[in-house]
Short mmCIF file of C-alpha atoms in Angstrom, two decimals:
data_model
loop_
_atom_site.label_atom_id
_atom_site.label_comp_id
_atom_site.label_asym_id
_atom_site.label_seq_id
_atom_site.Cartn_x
_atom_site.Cartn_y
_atom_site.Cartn_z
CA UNK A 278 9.72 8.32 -18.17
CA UNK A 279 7.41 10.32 -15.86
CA UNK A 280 6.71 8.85 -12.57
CA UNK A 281 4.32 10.36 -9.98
CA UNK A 282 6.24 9.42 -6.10
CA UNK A 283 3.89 9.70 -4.13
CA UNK A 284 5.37 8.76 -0.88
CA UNK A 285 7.76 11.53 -1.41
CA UNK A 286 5.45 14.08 -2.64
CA UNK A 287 7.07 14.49 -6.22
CA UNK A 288 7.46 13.60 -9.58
CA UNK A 289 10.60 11.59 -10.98
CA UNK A 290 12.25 11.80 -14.49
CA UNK A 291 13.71 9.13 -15.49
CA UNK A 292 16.25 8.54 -18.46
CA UNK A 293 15.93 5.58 -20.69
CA UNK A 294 18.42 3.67 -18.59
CA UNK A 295 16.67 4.44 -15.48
CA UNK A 296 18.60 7.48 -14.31
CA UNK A 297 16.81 10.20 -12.77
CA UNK A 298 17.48 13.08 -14.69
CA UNK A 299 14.97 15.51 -13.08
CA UNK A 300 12.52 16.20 -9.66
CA UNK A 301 9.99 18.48 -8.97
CA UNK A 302 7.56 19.13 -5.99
CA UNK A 303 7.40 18.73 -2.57
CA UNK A 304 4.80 18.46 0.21
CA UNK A 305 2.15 21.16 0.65
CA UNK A 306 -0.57 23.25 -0.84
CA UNK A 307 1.49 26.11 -2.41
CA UNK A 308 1.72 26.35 -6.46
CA UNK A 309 4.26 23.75 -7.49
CA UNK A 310 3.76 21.20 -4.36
CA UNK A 311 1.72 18.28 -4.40
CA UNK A 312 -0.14 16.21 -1.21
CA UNK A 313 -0.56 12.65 -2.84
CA UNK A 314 0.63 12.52 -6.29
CA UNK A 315 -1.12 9.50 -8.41
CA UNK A 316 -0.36 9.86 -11.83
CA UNK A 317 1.31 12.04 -14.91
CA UNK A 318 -0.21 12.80 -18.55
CA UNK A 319 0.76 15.20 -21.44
CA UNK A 320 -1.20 17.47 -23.39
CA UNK A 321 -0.34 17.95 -26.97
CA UNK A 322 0.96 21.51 -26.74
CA UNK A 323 4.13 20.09 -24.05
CA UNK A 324 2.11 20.91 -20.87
CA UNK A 325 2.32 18.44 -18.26
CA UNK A 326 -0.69 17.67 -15.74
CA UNK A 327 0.02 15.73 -12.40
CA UNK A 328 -2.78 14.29 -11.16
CA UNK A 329 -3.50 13.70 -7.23
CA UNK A 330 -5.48 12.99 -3.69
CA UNK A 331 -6.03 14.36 -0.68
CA UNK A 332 -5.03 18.16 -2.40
CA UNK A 333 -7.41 21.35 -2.05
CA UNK A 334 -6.09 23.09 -5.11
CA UNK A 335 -8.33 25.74 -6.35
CA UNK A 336 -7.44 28.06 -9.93
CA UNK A 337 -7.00 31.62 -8.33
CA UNK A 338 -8.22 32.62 -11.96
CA UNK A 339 -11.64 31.36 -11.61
CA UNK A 340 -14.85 33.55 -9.79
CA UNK A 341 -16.19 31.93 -6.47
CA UNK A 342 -18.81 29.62 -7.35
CA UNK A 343 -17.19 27.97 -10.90
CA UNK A 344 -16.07 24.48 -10.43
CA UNK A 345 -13.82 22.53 -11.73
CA UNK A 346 -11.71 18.95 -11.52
CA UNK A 347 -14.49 16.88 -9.32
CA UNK A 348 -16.76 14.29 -10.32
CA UNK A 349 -20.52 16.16 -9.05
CA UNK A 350 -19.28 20.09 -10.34
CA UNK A 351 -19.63 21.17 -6.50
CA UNK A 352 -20.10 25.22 -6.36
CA UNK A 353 -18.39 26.15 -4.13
CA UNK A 354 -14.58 25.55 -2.81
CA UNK A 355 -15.61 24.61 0.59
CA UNK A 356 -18.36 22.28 -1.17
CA UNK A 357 -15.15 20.79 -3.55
CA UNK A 358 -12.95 20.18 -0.24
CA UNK A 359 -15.85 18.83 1.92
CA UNK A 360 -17.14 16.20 -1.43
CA UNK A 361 -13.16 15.02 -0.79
CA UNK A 362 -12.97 15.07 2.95
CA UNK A 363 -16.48 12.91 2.94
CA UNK A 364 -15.30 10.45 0.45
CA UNK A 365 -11.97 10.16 2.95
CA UNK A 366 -13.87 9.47 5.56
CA UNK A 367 -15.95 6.35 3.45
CA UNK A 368 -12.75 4.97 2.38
CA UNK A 369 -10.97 4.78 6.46
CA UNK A 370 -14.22 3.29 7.71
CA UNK A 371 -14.07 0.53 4.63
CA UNK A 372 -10.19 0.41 5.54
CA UNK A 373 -10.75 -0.35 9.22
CA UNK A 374 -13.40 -2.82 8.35
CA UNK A 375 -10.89 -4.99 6.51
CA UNK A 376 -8.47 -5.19 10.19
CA UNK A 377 -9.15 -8.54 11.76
CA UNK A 378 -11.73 -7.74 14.94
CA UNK A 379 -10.28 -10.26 16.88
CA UNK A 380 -6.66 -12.44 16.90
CA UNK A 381 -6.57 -16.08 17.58
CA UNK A 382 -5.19 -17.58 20.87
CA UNK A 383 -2.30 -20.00 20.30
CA UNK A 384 -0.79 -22.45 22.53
CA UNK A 385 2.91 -21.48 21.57
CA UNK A 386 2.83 -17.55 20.33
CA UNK A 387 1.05 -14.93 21.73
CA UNK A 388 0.02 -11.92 19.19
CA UNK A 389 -0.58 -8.55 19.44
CA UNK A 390 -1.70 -5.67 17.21
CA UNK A 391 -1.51 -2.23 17.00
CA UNK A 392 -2.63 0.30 13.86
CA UNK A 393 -1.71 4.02 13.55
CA UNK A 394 -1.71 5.10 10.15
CA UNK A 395 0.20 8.16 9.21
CA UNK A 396 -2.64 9.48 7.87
CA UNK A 397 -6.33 8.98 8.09
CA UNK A 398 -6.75 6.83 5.10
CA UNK A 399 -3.41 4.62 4.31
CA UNK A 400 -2.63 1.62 2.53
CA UNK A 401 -1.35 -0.59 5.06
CA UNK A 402 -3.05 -4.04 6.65
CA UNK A 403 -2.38 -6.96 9.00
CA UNK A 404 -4.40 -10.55 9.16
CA UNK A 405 -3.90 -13.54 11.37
CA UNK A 406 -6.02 -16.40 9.20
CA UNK A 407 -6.34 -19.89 10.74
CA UNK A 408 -5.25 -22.25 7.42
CA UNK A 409 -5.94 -25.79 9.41
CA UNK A 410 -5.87 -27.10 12.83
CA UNK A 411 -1.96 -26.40 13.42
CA UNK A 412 -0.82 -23.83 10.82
CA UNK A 413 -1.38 -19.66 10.99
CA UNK A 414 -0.46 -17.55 8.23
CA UNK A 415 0.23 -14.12 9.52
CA UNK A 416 0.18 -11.36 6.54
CA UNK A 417 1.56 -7.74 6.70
CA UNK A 418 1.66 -5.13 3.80
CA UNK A 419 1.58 -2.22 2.24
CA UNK A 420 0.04 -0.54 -0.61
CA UNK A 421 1.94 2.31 -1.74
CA UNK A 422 0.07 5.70 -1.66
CA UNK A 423 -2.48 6.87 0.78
CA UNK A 424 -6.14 7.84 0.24
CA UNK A 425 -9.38 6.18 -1.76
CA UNK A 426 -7.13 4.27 -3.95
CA UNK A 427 -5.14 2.80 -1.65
CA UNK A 428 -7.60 1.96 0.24
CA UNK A 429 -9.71 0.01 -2.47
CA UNK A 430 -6.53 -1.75 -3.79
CA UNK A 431 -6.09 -3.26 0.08
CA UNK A 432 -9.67 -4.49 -0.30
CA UNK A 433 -8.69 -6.47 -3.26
CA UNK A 434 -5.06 -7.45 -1.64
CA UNK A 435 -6.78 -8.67 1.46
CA UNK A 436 -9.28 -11.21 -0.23
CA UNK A 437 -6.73 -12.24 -2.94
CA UNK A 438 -4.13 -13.61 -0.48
CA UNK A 439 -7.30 -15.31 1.87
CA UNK A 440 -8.47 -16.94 -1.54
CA UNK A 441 -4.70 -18.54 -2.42
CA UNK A 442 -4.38 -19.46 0.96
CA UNK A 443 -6.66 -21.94 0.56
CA UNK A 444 -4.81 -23.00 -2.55
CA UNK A 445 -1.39 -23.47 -1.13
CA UNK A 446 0.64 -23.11 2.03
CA UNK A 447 3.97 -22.05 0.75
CA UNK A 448 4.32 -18.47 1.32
CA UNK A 449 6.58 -18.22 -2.00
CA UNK A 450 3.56 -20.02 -4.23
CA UNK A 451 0.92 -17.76 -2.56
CA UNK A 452 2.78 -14.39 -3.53
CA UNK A 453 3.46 -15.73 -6.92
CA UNK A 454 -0.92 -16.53 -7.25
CA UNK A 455 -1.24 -12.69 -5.89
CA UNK A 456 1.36 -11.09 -7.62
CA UNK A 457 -0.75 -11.91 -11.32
CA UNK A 458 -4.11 -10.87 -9.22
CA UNK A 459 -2.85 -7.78 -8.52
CA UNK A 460 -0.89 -6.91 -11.70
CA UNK A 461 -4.29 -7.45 -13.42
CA UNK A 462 -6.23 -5.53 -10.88
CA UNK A 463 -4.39 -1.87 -10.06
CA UNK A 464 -2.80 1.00 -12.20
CA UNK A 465 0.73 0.41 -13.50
CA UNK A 466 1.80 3.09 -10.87
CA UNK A 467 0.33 1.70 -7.71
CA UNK A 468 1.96 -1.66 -5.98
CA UNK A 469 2.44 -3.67 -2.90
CA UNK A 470 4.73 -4.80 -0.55
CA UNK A 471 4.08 -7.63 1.58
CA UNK A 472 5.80 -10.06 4.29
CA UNK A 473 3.72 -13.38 4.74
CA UNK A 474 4.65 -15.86 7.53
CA UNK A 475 3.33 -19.47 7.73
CA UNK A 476 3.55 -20.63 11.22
CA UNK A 477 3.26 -24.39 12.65
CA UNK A 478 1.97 -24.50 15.99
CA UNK A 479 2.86 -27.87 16.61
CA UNK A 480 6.85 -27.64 15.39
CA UNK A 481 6.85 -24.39 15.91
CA UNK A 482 8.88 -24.10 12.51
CA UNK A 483 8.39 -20.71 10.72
CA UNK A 484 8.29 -20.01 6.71
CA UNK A 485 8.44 -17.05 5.27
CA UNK A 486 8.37 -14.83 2.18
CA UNK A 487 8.66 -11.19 1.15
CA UNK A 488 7.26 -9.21 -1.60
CA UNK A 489 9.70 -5.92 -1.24
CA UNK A 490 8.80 -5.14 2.28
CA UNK A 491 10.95 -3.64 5.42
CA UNK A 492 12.30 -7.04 6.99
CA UNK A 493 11.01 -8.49 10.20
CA UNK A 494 12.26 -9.06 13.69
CA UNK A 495 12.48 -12.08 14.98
CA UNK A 496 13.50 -11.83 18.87
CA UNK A 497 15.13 -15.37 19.95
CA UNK A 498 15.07 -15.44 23.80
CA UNK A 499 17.51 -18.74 24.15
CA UNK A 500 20.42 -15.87 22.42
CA UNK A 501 18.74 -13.10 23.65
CA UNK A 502 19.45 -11.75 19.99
CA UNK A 503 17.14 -10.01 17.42
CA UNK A 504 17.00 -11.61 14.30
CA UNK A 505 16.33 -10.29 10.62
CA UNK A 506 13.74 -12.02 8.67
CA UNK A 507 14.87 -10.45 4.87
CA UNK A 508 14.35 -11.72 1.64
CA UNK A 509 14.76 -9.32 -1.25
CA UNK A 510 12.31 -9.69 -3.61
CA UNK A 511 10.05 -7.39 -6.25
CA UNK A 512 6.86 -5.61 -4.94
CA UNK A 513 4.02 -7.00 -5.81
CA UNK A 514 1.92 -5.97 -8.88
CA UNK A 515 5.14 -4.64 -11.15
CA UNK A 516 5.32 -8.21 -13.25
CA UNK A 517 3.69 -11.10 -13.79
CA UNK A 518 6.86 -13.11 -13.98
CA UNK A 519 8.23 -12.21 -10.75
CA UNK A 520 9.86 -14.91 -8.99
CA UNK A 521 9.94 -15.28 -5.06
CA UNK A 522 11.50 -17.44 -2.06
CA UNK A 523 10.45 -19.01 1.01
#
């Protein structure tokens, strides 16, 4: 099994028991390297063709002005890069556009915000979204990759978990709703993880569940301690039957 990484800039072999048998590529522009690797396919002579973003790969073979491997035919290689760099630019300003404008003001937690992606377009979000007149749920995730595809796929994270919110307040039922949405929705190679707190304002209880993601930390001033919020669970969008915790 092929399997484009493309957080690590590479492609994985995989044996049928799930070894990795092989690697190839790294990060950069030279001939064998790769910026965002999305996807593998085979031709029927053995060749193998990795498909990805955010590149600027141009066939030293070809005469200036033949075009090749983008949607409009541009002309030019500084036409090809610019068609990618503009449609980069579309997807951060969508991206950005799906970051809450404003937080809420609580009575018992105070919340802050900050976003620096790693690169211009990523595939990460944060939401505070008022569920009634006591309870917050306060979402963070991930979609793996980086560029158009990402972005589009945290579009359709984004209103997924606001529409089962509405359904259901337990943070394990909500990922389970998603989960299906979003093995329907995205390519068997993309996924997300996610961490999605319900808070009470009242109690002040906390309940949580994780789809895969980094665990959280939860700073308790009465031990002056920092506290791990981790539940290990499967990303979201791998299977439909995945089962997860609160």
């Amino acid at each position: 099994i092929y399997v484009a990484d493309t957080h690590y800039h590479r492609v994985l072999v995989f044996s049928p028991r799930g070894q990795i048998v092989r690697e190839f590529g790294r990060f950069g522009r030279e001939e064998g390297r790769f910026i965002y690797p999305t996807d593998v396919a085979f031709a029927e002579d053995g060749r193998i063709f990795v498909s990805e973003y955010g590149g600027t790969w141009w066939n030293p073979d070809q005469q200036e002005g033949d075009a090749w491997g983008y949607g409009e035919n541009p002309k030019t290689k500084q036409e090809f890069i610019d068609k990618i760099n503009e449609d980069l630019t579309l997807a951060e300003i969508v991206q950005h556009q799906l970051l809450p404008r404003a937080l809420p003001e609580l009575k018992t937690m105070e919340i802050a915000a900050s976003y620096i992606p790693a690169t211009g377009v990523g595939g990460d979000l944060y939401d505070v979204i008022k569920l009634d007149e006591v309870n917050y749920a306060i979402l963070i995730f991930d979609v793996s990759g980086h560029g158009v595809a990402a972005a589009l796929i945290t579009a359709i994270g984004k209103f997924s978990f606001k529409q089962h919110l509405q359904e259901t307040m337990d943070p394990k039922e909500v990922l389970t709703l998603v989960n299906k949405d979003i093995c329907i929705s995205t390519p068997p190679h993309m996924y997300i993880t996610a961490f999605l707190i319900i808070y009470n304002t009242e109690t002040r209880e906390v309940r949580f569940s994780s789809a895969g993601h980094t665990p959280q930390l939860h700073y308790r001033k009465a031990y002056n301690d920092i506290q791990e919020l981790r539940i290990r669970c499967l990303f979201l969008g791998v299977d439909t039957g995945t089962k997860f915790k609160t």
